[in-house]
Short mmCIF file of C-alpha atoms and ligand atoms in Angstrom, two decimals:
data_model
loop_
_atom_site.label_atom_id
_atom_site.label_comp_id
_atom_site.label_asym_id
_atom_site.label_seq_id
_atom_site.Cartn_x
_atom_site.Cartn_y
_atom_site.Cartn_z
CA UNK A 20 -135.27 13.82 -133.54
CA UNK A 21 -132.40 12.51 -135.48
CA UNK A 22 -129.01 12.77 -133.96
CA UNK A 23 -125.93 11.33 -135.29
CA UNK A 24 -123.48 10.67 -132.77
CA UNK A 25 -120.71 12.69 -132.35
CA UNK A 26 -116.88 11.24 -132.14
CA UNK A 27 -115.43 14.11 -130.53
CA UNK A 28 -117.66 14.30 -127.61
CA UNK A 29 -116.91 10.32 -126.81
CA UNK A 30 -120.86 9.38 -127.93
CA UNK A 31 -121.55 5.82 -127.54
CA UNK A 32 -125.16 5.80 -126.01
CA UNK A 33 -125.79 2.65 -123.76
CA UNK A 34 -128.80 0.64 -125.39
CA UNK A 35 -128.86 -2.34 -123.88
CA UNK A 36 -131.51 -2.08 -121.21
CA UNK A 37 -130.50 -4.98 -119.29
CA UNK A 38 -127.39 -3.24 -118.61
CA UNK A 39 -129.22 0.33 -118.24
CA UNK A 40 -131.65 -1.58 -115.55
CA UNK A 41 -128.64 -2.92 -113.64
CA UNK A 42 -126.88 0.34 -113.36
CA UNK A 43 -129.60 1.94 -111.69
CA UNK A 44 -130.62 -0.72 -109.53
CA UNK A 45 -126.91 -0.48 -108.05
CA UNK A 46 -127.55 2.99 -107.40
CA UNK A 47 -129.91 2.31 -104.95
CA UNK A 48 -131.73 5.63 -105.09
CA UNK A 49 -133.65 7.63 -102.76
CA UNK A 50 -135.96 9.96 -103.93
CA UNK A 51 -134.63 12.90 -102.23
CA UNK A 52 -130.96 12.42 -103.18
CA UNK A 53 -129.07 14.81 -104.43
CA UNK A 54 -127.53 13.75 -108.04
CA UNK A 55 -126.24 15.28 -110.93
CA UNK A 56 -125.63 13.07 -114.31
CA UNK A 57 -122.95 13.89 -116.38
CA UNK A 58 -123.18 13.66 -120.02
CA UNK A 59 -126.70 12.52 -120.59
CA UNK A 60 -126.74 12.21 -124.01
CA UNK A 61 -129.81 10.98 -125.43
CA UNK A 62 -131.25 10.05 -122.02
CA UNK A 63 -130.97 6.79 -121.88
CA UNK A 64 -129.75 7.06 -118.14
CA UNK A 65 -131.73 9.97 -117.49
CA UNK A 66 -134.79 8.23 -118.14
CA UNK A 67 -134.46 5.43 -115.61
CA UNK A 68 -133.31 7.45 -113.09
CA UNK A 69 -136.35 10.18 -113.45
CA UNK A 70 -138.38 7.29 -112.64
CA UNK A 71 -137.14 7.56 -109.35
CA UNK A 72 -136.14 10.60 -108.57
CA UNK A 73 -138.52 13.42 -110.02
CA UNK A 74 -135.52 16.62 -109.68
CA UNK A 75 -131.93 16.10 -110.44
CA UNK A 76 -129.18 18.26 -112.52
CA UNK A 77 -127.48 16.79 -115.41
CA UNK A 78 -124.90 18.46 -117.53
CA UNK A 79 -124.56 17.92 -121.45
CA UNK A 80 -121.94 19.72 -123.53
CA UNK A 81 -123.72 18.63 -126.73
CA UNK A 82 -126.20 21.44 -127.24
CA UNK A 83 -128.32 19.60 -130.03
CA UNK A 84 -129.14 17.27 -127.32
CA UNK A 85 -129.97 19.75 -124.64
CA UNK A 86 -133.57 21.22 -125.81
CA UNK A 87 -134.58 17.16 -126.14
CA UNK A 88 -133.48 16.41 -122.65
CA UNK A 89 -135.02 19.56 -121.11
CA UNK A 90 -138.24 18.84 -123.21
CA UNK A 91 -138.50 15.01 -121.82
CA UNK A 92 -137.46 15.49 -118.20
CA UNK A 93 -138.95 18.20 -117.02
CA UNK A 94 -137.51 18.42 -113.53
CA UNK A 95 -134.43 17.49 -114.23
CA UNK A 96 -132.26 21.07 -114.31
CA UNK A 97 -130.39 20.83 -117.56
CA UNK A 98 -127.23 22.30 -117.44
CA UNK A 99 -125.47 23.35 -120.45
CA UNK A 100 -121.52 22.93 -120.39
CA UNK A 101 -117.95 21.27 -120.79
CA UNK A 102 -118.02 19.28 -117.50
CA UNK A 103 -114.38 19.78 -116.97
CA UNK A 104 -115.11 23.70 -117.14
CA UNK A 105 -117.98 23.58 -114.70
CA UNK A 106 -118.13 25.45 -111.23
CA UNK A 107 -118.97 22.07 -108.86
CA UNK A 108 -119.09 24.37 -106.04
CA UNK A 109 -121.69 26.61 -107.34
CA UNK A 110 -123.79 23.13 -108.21
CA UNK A 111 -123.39 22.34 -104.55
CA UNK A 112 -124.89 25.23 -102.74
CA UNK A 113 -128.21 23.92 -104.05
CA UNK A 114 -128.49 20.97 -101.39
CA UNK A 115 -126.27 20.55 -98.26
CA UNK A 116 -126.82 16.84 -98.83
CA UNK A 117 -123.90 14.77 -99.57
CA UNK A 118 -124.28 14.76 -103.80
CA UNK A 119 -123.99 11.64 -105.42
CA UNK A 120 -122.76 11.65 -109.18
CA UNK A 121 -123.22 9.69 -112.03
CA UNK A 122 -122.28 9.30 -115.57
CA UNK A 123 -121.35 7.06 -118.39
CA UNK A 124 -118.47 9.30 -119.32
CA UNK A 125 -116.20 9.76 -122.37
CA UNK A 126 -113.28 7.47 -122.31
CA UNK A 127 -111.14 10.92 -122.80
CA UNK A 128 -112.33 13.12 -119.84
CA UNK A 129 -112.45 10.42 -117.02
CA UNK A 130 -108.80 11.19 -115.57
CA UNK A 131 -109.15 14.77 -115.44
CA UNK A 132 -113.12 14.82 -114.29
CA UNK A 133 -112.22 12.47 -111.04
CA UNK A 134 -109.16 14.93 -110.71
CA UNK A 135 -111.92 17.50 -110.64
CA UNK A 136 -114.14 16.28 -108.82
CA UNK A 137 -111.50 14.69 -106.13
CA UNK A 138 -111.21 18.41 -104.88
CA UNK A 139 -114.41 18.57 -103.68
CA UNK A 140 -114.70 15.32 -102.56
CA UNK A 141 -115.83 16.56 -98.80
CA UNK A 142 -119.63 17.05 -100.51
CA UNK A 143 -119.46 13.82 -102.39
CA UNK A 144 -121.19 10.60 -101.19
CA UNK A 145 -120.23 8.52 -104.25
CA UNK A 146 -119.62 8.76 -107.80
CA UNK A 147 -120.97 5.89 -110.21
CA UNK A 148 -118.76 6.04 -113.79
CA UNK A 149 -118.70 3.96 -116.46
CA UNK A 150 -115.42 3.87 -118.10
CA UNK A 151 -112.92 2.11 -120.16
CA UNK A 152 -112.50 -1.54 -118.30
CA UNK A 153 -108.87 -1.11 -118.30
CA UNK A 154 -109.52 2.10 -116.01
CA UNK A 155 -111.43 0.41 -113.79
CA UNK A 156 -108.88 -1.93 -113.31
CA UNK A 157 -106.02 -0.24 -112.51
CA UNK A 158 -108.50 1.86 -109.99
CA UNK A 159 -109.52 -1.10 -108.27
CA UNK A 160 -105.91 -3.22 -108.47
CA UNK A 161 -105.38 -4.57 -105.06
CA UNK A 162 -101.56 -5.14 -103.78
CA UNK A 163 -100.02 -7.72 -105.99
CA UNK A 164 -101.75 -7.14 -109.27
CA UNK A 165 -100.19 -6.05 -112.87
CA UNK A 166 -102.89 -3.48 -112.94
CA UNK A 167 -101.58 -1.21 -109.84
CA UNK A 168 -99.93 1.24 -110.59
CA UNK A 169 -100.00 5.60 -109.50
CA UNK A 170 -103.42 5.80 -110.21
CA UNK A 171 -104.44 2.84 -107.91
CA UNK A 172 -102.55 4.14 -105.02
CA UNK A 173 -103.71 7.77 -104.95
CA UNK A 174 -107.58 7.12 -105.60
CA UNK A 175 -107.14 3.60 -102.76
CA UNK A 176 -106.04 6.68 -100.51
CA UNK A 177 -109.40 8.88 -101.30
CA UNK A 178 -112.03 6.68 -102.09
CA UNK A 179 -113.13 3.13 -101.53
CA UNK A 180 -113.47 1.32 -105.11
CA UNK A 181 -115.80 -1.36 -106.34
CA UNK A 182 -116.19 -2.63 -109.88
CA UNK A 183 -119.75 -3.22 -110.18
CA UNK A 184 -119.82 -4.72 -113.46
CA UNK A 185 -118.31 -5.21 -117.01
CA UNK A 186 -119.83 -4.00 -119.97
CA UNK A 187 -119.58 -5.46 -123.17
CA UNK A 188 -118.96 -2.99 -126.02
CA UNK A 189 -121.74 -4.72 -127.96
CA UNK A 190 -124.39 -2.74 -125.15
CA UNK A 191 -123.51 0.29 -126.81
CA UNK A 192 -124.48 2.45 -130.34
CA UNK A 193 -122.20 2.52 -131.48
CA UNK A 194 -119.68 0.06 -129.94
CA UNK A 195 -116.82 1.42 -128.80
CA UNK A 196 -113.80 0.24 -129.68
CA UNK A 197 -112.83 -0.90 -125.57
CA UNK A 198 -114.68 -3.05 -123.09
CA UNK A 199 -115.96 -1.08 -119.99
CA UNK A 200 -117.09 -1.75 -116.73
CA UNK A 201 -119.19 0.35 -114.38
CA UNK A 202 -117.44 1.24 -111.04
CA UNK A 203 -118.55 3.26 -107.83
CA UNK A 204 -116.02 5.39 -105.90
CA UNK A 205 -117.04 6.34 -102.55
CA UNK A 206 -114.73 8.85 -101.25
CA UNK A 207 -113.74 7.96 -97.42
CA UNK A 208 -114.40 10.26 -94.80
CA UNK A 209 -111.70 8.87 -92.43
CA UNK A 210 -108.31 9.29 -94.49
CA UNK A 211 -105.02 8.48 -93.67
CA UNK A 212 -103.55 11.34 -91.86
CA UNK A 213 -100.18 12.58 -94.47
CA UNK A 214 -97.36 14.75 -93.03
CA UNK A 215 -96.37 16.25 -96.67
CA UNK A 216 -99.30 15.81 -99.09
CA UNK A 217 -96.80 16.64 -102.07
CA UNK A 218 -94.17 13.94 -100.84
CA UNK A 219 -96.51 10.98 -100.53
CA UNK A 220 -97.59 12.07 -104.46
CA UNK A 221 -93.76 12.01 -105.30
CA UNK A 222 -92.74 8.97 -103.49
CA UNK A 223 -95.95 7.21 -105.24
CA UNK A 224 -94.81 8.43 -108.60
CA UNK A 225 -91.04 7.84 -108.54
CA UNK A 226 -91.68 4.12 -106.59
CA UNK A 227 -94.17 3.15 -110.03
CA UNK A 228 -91.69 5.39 -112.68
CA UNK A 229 -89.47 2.44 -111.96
CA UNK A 230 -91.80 -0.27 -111.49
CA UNK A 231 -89.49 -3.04 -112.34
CA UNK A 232 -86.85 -2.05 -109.87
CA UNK A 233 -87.71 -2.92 -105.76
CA UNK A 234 -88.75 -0.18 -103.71
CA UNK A 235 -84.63 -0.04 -102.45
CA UNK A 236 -83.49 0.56 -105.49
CA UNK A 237 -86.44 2.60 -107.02
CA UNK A 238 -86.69 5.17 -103.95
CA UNK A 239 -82.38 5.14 -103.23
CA UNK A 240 -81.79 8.90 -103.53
CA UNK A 241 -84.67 9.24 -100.55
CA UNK A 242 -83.83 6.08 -98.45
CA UNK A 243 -80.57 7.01 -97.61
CA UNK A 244 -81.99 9.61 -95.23
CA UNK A 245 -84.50 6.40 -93.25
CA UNK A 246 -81.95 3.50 -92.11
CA UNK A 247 -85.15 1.20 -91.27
CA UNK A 248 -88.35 1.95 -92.51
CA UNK A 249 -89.75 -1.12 -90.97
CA UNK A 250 -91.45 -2.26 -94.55
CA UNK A 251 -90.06 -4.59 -97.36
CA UNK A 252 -88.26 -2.54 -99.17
CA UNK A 253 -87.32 -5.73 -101.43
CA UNK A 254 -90.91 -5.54 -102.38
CA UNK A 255 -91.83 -4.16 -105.75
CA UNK A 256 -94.05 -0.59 -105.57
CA UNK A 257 -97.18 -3.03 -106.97
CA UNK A 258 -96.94 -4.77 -103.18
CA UNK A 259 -97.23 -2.15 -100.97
CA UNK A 260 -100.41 -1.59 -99.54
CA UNK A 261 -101.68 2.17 -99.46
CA UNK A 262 -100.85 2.33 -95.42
CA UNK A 263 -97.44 1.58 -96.47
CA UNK A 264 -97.27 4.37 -98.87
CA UNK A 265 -98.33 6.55 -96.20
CA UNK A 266 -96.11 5.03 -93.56
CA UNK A 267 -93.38 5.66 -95.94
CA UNK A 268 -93.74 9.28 -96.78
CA UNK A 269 -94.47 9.94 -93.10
CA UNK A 270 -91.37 8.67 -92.34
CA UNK A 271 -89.81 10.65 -95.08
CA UNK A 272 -91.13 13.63 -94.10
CA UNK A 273 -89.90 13.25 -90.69
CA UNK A 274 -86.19 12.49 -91.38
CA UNK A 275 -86.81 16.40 -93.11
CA UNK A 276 -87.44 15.02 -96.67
CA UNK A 277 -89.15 16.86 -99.00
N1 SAM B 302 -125.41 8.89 -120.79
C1 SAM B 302 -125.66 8.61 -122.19
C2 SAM B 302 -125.82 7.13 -122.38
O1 SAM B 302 -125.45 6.39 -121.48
O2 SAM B 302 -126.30 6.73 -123.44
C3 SAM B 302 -124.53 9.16 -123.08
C4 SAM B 302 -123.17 8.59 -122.84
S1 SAM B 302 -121.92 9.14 -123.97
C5 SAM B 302 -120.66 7.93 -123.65
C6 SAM B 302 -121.17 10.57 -123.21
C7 SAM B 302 -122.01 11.81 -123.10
O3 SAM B 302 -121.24 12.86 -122.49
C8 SAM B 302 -122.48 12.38 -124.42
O4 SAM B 302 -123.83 12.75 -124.33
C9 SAM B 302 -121.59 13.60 -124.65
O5 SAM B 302 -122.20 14.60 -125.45
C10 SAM B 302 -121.35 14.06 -123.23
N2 SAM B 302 -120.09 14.82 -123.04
C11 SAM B 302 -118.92 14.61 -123.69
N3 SAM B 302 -117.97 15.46 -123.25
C12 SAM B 302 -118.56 16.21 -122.29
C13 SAM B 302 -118.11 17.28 -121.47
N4 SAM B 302 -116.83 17.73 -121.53
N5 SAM B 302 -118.99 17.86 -120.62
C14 SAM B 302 -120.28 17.41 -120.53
N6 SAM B 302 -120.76 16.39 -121.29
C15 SAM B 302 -119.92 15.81 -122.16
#
């Protein structure tokens, strides 16, 4: 069947099958896991993947596509829907096994969908994502970098990160307009214990708002309540390490800030 790919639903189908074989060899899959795909499109995931595991669930918004993927793969469970709509807790009922997720995502839905999915990150093993390369970057940005930033921090603190690879956009019909790289977030089951969930996201936020300023001057309004935090507070926010972050807004919280 001819299908023309559609813009709005962030189609560029992976084609290069060098790249396709390397994905799913990094998966390193089991053929009882529990996965679900997101955004199948045209299969070209799907396919490998079935070759390994013969029942997964896979969720495509694009409902042309979804009669071609139920017709090639029969046991994978098709699900029809806007991912960032979808009920993940329903989906994990089916298997008390840690789930393991995987997609090559549009560039437009990634934030949101790991915002989702963060929530239920207690059933998640890991998540394998393709995504725009300057994503992945910022995700992975150890203390130091020009990448870190908010985002770095507050995934650092859920998940352990790993780029995996970069993708060329050249791999992809058609090429999109960014490069990419392939990344796998393993959310960690031993995090950081936070006083005031809500403070460590502000203190994160305000520290990177003013990213040019050092931590001192950035976080003033709050510091005058800590003396001596015991960090560098002459250090810019990109520097701290995500135990500091904590340290920090534990030490906040305690001196009653909010
Ligand atoms: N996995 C295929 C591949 O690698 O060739 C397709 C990748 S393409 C970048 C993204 C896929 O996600 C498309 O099939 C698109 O229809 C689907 N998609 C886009 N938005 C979605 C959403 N909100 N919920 C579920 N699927 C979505």
């Amino acid at each position: 069947m001819h299908h023309k790919a559609r813009r709005r639903f962030g189609q560029n189908f992976l084609t290069d099958e060098s790249v396709l074989y390397g994905i799913v060899h990094s998966l390193g899959l089991r053929v009882d896991d529990a996965l679900v795909e997101i955004g199948p499109g045209k299969g070209a995931l799907t396919r490998l993947i079935y070759e390994k595991l013969p029942n997964f669930w896979a969720i495509e918004i694009d409902r042309d596509l979804v009669p071609l993927l139920r017709g090639g793969y029969p046991g994978v469970e098709v699900v029809e829907a806007d991912v960032l709509k979808y009920d993940f807790s329903d989906l994990f009922l089916r298997s008390e096994k840690q789930w393991r997720i995987i997609g090559n995502l549009p560039y437009n839905i990634s934030t949101p969908l790991l915002d989702l999915l963060l929530i239920h990150r207690g059933r998640i093993k890991d998540m394998h994502f393709m995504l725009q390369k300057e994503v992945v970057d910022r995700l992975c940005a150890p203390p130091g970098t020009k990448s870190r930033g908010r985002l770095s921090i507050m995934m650092q603190y859920l998940c352990d990160i790993e780029k995996l690879m970069d993708v060329a956009p050249q791999s992809f019909t058609p090429a999109p307009k960014v490069n990419s790289a392939f990344v796998r977030l393993s959310p960690k089951h031993d995090i950081l214990p936070l006083q005031d969930e809500q403070l460590f996201k502000k203190v994160v936020r305000v520290a990177f708002n003013q990213r040019r300023k050092t931590l001192r001057n950035a976080l003033k309004s709050y510091l005058t309540e800590l003396p001596d935090s015991g960090l560098n507070l002459n250090a810019r926010p990109e520097e701290l390490s995500v135990e500091d972050y904590v340290a920090l807004s534990n030490q906040l919280s305690d001196a009653g800030v909010h």
